[in-house]
Short mmCIF file of N, CA and C in Angstrom, two decimals:
data_model
loop_
_atom_site.label_atom_id
_atom_site.label_comp_id
_atom_site.label_asym_id
_atom_site.label_seq_id
_atom_site.Cartn_x
_atom_site.Cartn_y
_atom_site.Cartn_z
N THR A 253 -99.28 -29.60 1.47
CA THR A 253 -98.67 -30.88 1.76
C THR A 253 -99.50 -31.97 1.09
N SER A 254 -98.81 -32.84 0.39
CA SER A 254 -99.49 -33.86 -0.42
C SER A 254 -99.57 -35.23 0.24
N GLY A 255 -98.75 -35.46 1.26
CA GLY A 255 -98.69 -36.79 1.85
C GLY A 255 -97.63 -37.66 1.21
N ASN A 256 -96.83 -37.07 0.31
CA ASN A 256 -95.75 -37.80 -0.35
C ASN A 256 -94.41 -37.25 0.12
N TYR A 257 -93.53 -38.13 0.50
CA TYR A 257 -92.18 -37.78 0.94
C TYR A 257 -91.24 -38.38 -0.07
N ASP A 258 -90.69 -37.54 -0.94
CA ASP A 258 -89.85 -38.02 -2.02
C ASP A 258 -88.44 -37.50 -1.86
N LYS A 259 -87.48 -38.39 -2.06
CA LYS A 259 -86.07 -38.00 -2.05
C LYS A 259 -85.82 -37.14 -3.28
N ARG A 260 -85.17 -36.00 -3.07
CA ARG A 260 -84.89 -35.11 -4.19
C ARG A 260 -83.57 -34.39 -3.95
N THR A 261 -83.12 -33.68 -4.94
CA THR A 261 -81.88 -32.91 -4.82
C THR A 261 -82.10 -31.77 -3.84
N VAL A 262 -81.13 -31.56 -2.98
CA VAL A 262 -81.21 -30.48 -2.00
C VAL A 262 -80.63 -29.22 -2.61
N GLU A 263 -81.36 -28.12 -2.47
CA GLU A 263 -80.90 -26.84 -2.96
C GLU A 263 -80.25 -26.07 -1.82
N GLN A 264 -79.03 -25.61 -2.03
CA GLN A 264 -78.31 -24.87 -1.00
C GLN A 264 -78.94 -23.50 -0.80
N THR A 265 -79.11 -23.11 0.46
CA THR A 265 -79.66 -21.80 0.82
C THR A 265 -78.77 -21.16 1.89
N CYS A 266 -79.20 -20.02 2.38
CA CYS A 266 -78.45 -19.34 3.45
C CYS A 266 -78.75 -19.95 4.82
N THR A 267 -79.60 -20.96 4.88
CA THR A 267 -79.94 -21.63 6.14
C THR A 267 -79.60 -23.11 6.03
N PRO A 268 -78.31 -23.47 6.15
CA PRO A 268 -77.88 -24.84 5.86
C PRO A 268 -78.55 -25.92 6.71
N SER A 269 -78.94 -25.64 7.93
CA SER A 269 -79.58 -26.71 8.71
C SER A 269 -80.98 -27.01 8.19
N MET A 270 -81.52 -26.13 7.36
CA MET A 270 -82.82 -26.38 6.74
C MET A 270 -82.68 -27.09 5.40
N ASP A 271 -81.46 -27.17 4.90
CA ASP A 271 -81.19 -27.77 3.59
C ASP A 271 -80.98 -29.27 3.74
N ILE A 272 -82.04 -29.97 4.03
CA ILE A 272 -81.94 -31.42 4.24
C ILE A 272 -82.91 -32.13 3.31
N GLY A 273 -82.51 -33.26 2.85
CA GLY A 273 -83.38 -34.07 2.00
C GLY A 273 -84.09 -35.14 2.80
N ILE A 274 -83.42 -35.66 3.81
CA ILE A 274 -84.00 -36.71 4.65
C ILE A 274 -83.78 -36.30 6.10
N SER A 275 -84.85 -36.01 6.78
CA SER A 275 -84.77 -35.60 8.18
C SER A 275 -84.36 -36.78 9.06
N SER A 276 -83.43 -36.53 9.97
CA SER A 276 -82.91 -37.61 10.81
C SER A 276 -83.94 -38.15 11.80
N ASN A 277 -84.93 -37.36 12.14
CA ASN A 277 -85.92 -37.84 13.12
C ASN A 277 -87.29 -38.13 12.49
N PHE A 278 -87.36 -38.09 11.17
CA PHE A 278 -88.64 -38.32 10.50
C PHE A 278 -89.15 -39.74 10.71
N GLU A 279 -88.25 -40.71 10.72
CA GLU A 279 -88.65 -42.10 10.91
C GLU A 279 -89.34 -42.28 12.27
N ARG A 280 -88.85 -41.60 13.29
CA ARG A 280 -89.47 -41.67 14.62
C ARG A 280 -90.90 -41.12 14.57
N TYR A 281 -91.07 -40.00 13.87
CA TYR A 281 -92.42 -39.43 13.73
C TYR A 281 -93.34 -40.42 13.02
N LEU A 282 -92.85 -41.04 11.95
CA LEU A 282 -93.67 -42.00 11.21
C LEU A 282 -94.11 -43.16 12.08
N PHE A 283 -93.26 -43.59 13.00
CA PHE A 283 -93.63 -44.67 13.91
C PHE A 283 -94.93 -44.32 14.64
N TYR A 284 -95.03 -43.11 15.13
CA TYR A 284 -96.24 -42.69 15.83
C TYR A 284 -97.39 -42.46 14.86
N LEU A 285 -97.10 -41.89 13.69
CA LEU A 285 -98.14 -41.66 12.69
C LEU A 285 -98.75 -42.98 12.22
N PHE A 286 -97.93 -44.04 12.16
CA PHE A 286 -98.39 -45.36 11.73
C PHE A 286 -98.97 -46.17 12.88
N GLY A 287 -99.38 -45.51 13.95
CA GLY A 287 -100.03 -46.20 15.07
C GLY A 287 -99.07 -47.07 15.86
N GLU A 288 -97.80 -46.68 15.91
CA GLU A 288 -96.76 -47.43 16.62
C GLU A 288 -96.66 -48.88 16.13
N ASP A 289 -96.85 -49.04 14.83
CA ASP A 289 -96.79 -50.36 14.18
C ASP A 289 -95.41 -50.54 13.54
N PRO A 290 -94.51 -51.29 14.21
CA PRO A 290 -93.14 -51.41 13.68
C PRO A 290 -93.08 -52.11 12.33
N LYS A 291 -93.99 -53.03 12.07
CA LYS A 291 -93.99 -53.73 10.78
C LYS A 291 -94.34 -52.76 9.65
N LYS A 292 -95.37 -51.94 9.86
CA LYS A 292 -95.77 -50.97 8.84
C LYS A 292 -94.64 -49.97 8.59
N LEU A 293 -94.00 -49.52 9.66
CA LEU A 293 -92.89 -48.59 9.52
C LEU A 293 -91.74 -49.23 8.75
N ALA A 294 -91.38 -50.45 9.10
CA ALA A 294 -90.27 -51.14 8.43
C ALA A 294 -90.56 -51.30 6.94
N GLU A 295 -91.78 -51.65 6.59
CA GLU A 295 -92.15 -51.80 5.18
C GLU A 295 -92.08 -50.46 4.44
N ALA A 296 -92.57 -49.41 5.09
CA ALA A 296 -92.53 -48.09 4.46
C ALA A 296 -91.09 -47.62 4.27
N MET A 297 -90.24 -47.82 5.27
CA MET A 297 -88.85 -47.38 5.16
C MET A 297 -88.08 -48.20 4.14
N GLU A 298 -88.36 -49.49 4.06
CA GLU A 298 -87.70 -50.33 3.06
C GLU A 298 -88.10 -49.87 1.65
N GLY A 299 -89.38 -49.59 1.47
CA GLY A 299 -89.84 -49.07 0.18
C GLY A 299 -89.19 -47.73 -0.15
N PHE A 300 -89.05 -46.87 0.87
CA PHE A 300 -88.41 -45.57 0.67
C PHE A 300 -86.95 -45.73 0.26
N LYS A 301 -86.25 -46.66 0.91
CA LYS A 301 -84.85 -46.89 0.56
C LYS A 301 -84.69 -47.38 -0.87
N LYS A 302 -85.65 -48.19 -1.33
CA LYS A 302 -85.58 -48.74 -2.68
C LYS A 302 -86.00 -47.74 -3.75
N THR A 303 -87.05 -46.95 -3.46
CA THR A 303 -87.64 -46.10 -4.50
C THR A 303 -87.41 -44.61 -4.30
N GLY A 304 -87.07 -44.20 -3.06
CA GLY A 304 -86.95 -42.77 -2.77
C GLY A 304 -88.30 -42.10 -2.59
N LYS A 305 -89.35 -42.91 -2.43
CA LYS A 305 -90.71 -42.37 -2.28
C LYS A 305 -91.41 -43.03 -1.10
N LEU A 306 -92.19 -42.22 -0.40
CA LEU A 306 -92.97 -42.73 0.73
C LEU A 306 -94.27 -41.95 0.77
N GLY A 307 -95.38 -42.65 0.84
CA GLY A 307 -96.68 -42.00 0.89
C GLY A 307 -97.46 -42.46 2.11
N VAL A 308 -98.47 -41.69 2.47
CA VAL A 308 -99.32 -42.04 3.60
C VAL A 308 -100.78 -42.06 3.14
N THR A 309 -101.61 -42.67 3.95
CA THR A 309 -103.04 -42.73 3.63
C THR A 309 -103.66 -41.35 3.87
N PRO A 310 -104.84 -41.10 3.31
CA PRO A 310 -105.51 -39.82 3.58
C PRO A 310 -105.74 -39.58 5.08
N GLU A 311 -106.04 -40.63 5.81
CA GLU A 311 -106.25 -40.49 7.26
C GLU A 311 -104.95 -40.10 7.97
N GLU A 312 -103.85 -40.73 7.57
CA GLU A 312 -102.54 -40.40 8.17
C GLU A 312 -102.14 -38.97 7.80
N LEU A 313 -102.43 -38.58 6.57
CA LEU A 313 -102.12 -37.21 6.15
C LEU A 313 -102.91 -36.21 6.98
N GLN A 314 -104.15 -36.50 7.25
CA GLN A 314 -104.97 -35.61 8.08
C GLN A 314 -104.37 -35.46 9.48
N CYS A 315 -103.91 -36.55 10.05
CA CYS A 315 -103.25 -36.50 11.37
C CYS A 315 -101.97 -35.67 11.30
N ALA A 316 -101.16 -35.90 10.28
CA ALA A 316 -99.90 -35.17 10.14
C ALA A 316 -100.15 -33.67 9.98
N ARG A 317 -101.20 -33.32 9.27
CA ARG A 317 -101.51 -31.89 9.08
C ARG A 317 -101.87 -31.21 10.39
N GLN A 318 -102.34 -31.98 11.35
CA GLN A 318 -102.63 -31.42 12.67
C GLN A 318 -101.34 -31.19 13.47
N ASP A 319 -100.29 -31.91 13.12
CA ASP A 319 -99.02 -31.82 13.84
C ASP A 319 -98.05 -30.80 13.27
N PHE A 320 -98.19 -30.45 12.00
CA PHE A 320 -97.21 -29.60 11.33
C PHE A 320 -97.85 -28.41 10.65
N LEU A 321 -97.07 -27.36 10.58
CA LEU A 321 -97.40 -26.18 9.78
C LEU A 321 -96.12 -25.81 9.06
N SER A 322 -96.20 -25.58 7.79
CA SER A 322 -94.99 -25.26 7.04
C SER A 322 -95.17 -23.97 6.27
N GLY A 323 -94.06 -23.42 5.88
CA GLY A 323 -94.06 -22.20 5.11
C GLY A 323 -92.74 -22.05 4.39
N VAL A 324 -92.60 -20.94 3.71
CA VAL A 324 -91.37 -20.67 2.97
C VAL A 324 -90.96 -19.23 3.23
N ALA A 325 -89.67 -19.01 3.29
CA ALA A 325 -89.13 -17.66 3.47
C ALA A 325 -88.08 -17.43 2.39
N PRO A 326 -88.34 -16.53 1.45
CA PRO A 326 -87.33 -16.24 0.43
C PRO A 326 -86.06 -15.67 1.07
N GLU A 327 -84.92 -15.92 0.45
CA GLU A 327 -83.64 -15.49 1.02
C GLU A 327 -83.59 -13.98 1.24
N ASP A 328 -84.19 -13.19 0.35
CA ASP A 328 -84.17 -11.74 0.57
C ASP A 328 -84.96 -11.35 1.81
N ALA A 329 -86.05 -12.07 2.10
CA ALA A 329 -86.83 -11.79 3.31
C ALA A 329 -86.05 -12.18 4.56
N ILE A 330 -85.27 -13.25 4.48
CA ILE A 330 -84.44 -13.67 5.62
C ILE A 330 -83.39 -12.59 5.90
N GLY A 331 -82.73 -12.13 4.85
CA GLY A 331 -81.74 -11.07 5.00
C GLY A 331 -82.35 -9.80 5.59
N GLU A 332 -83.54 -9.45 5.13
CA GLU A 332 -84.21 -8.26 5.65
C GLU A 332 -84.57 -8.44 7.13
N ALA A 333 -85.01 -9.62 7.51
CA ALA A 333 -85.34 -9.88 8.93
C ALA A 333 -84.09 -9.74 9.80
N ILE A 334 -82.96 -10.24 9.32
CA ILE A 334 -81.71 -10.13 10.07
C ILE A 334 -81.31 -8.66 10.23
N ARG A 335 -81.35 -7.91 9.12
CA ARG A 335 -81.00 -6.48 9.17
C ARG A 335 -81.95 -5.70 10.08
N SER A 336 -83.23 -5.97 9.95
CA SER A 336 -84.24 -5.25 10.73
C SER A 336 -84.07 -5.48 12.23
N TRP A 337 -83.90 -6.74 12.62
CA TRP A 337 -83.71 -7.05 14.04
C TRP A 337 -82.43 -6.42 14.58
N ASP A 338 -81.40 -6.42 13.76
CA ASP A 338 -80.14 -5.82 14.20
C ASP A 338 -80.33 -4.32 14.43
N GLN A 339 -81.01 -3.64 13.49
CA GLN A 339 -81.23 -2.20 13.61
C GLN A 339 -82.16 -1.87 14.77
N LEU A 340 -83.24 -2.63 14.94
CA LEU A 340 -84.23 -2.33 15.97
C LEU A 340 -83.82 -2.77 17.37
N HIS A 341 -83.12 -3.89 17.47
CA HIS A 341 -82.85 -4.48 18.77
C HIS A 341 -81.37 -4.66 19.09
N GLY A 342 -80.50 -4.35 18.12
CA GLY A 342 -79.07 -4.55 18.35
C GLY A 342 -78.72 -6.01 18.52
N TYR A 343 -79.49 -6.86 17.85
CA TYR A 343 -79.30 -8.31 17.97
C TYR A 343 -79.26 -8.91 16.58
N CYS A 344 -78.25 -9.70 16.33
CA CYS A 344 -78.09 -10.34 15.01
C CYS A 344 -78.71 -11.74 15.05
N LEU A 345 -79.86 -11.87 14.40
CA LEU A 345 -80.51 -13.18 14.30
C LEU A 345 -79.67 -14.12 13.45
N ASP A 346 -79.72 -15.41 13.79
CA ASP A 346 -79.13 -16.38 12.87
C ASP A 346 -80.16 -16.63 11.77
N PRO A 347 -79.75 -17.10 10.60
CA PRO A 347 -80.69 -17.28 9.49
C PRO A 347 -81.79 -18.29 9.79
N HIS A 348 -81.55 -19.25 10.67
CA HIS A 348 -82.56 -20.25 10.98
C HIS A 348 -83.71 -19.65 11.77
N THR A 349 -83.38 -18.71 12.67
CA THR A 349 -84.41 -18.00 13.42
C THR A 349 -85.11 -17.00 12.51
N ALA A 350 -84.35 -16.33 11.66
CA ALA A 350 -84.92 -15.31 10.78
C ALA A 350 -85.93 -15.90 9.79
N CYS A 351 -85.76 -17.15 9.40
CA CYS A 351 -86.70 -17.72 8.42
C CYS A 351 -87.96 -18.25 9.08
N GLY A 352 -87.97 -18.35 10.41
CA GLY A 352 -89.14 -18.87 11.11
C GLY A 352 -90.01 -17.76 11.56
#
């Protein structure tokens, strides 16, 4: 994680709820990350709307890294997780659970 949130083209995958470019609740998280400073948040969001880019300070990035853990699951691994769970447990995982 770099501390940069940039608007980009969304790539379609087998997990459509994960295929988002702008998270609907990200602004709320930023409010807390920015020390509950509405002016700082408003300035950051206005800049994001104009440029499609939003960055944070190294200190804010350090805080965010304590709150989040991210990873990636290739589509073939998601399919295998769904098949495996179905065979072992008789339960069909949805792709969103299978990728986590």
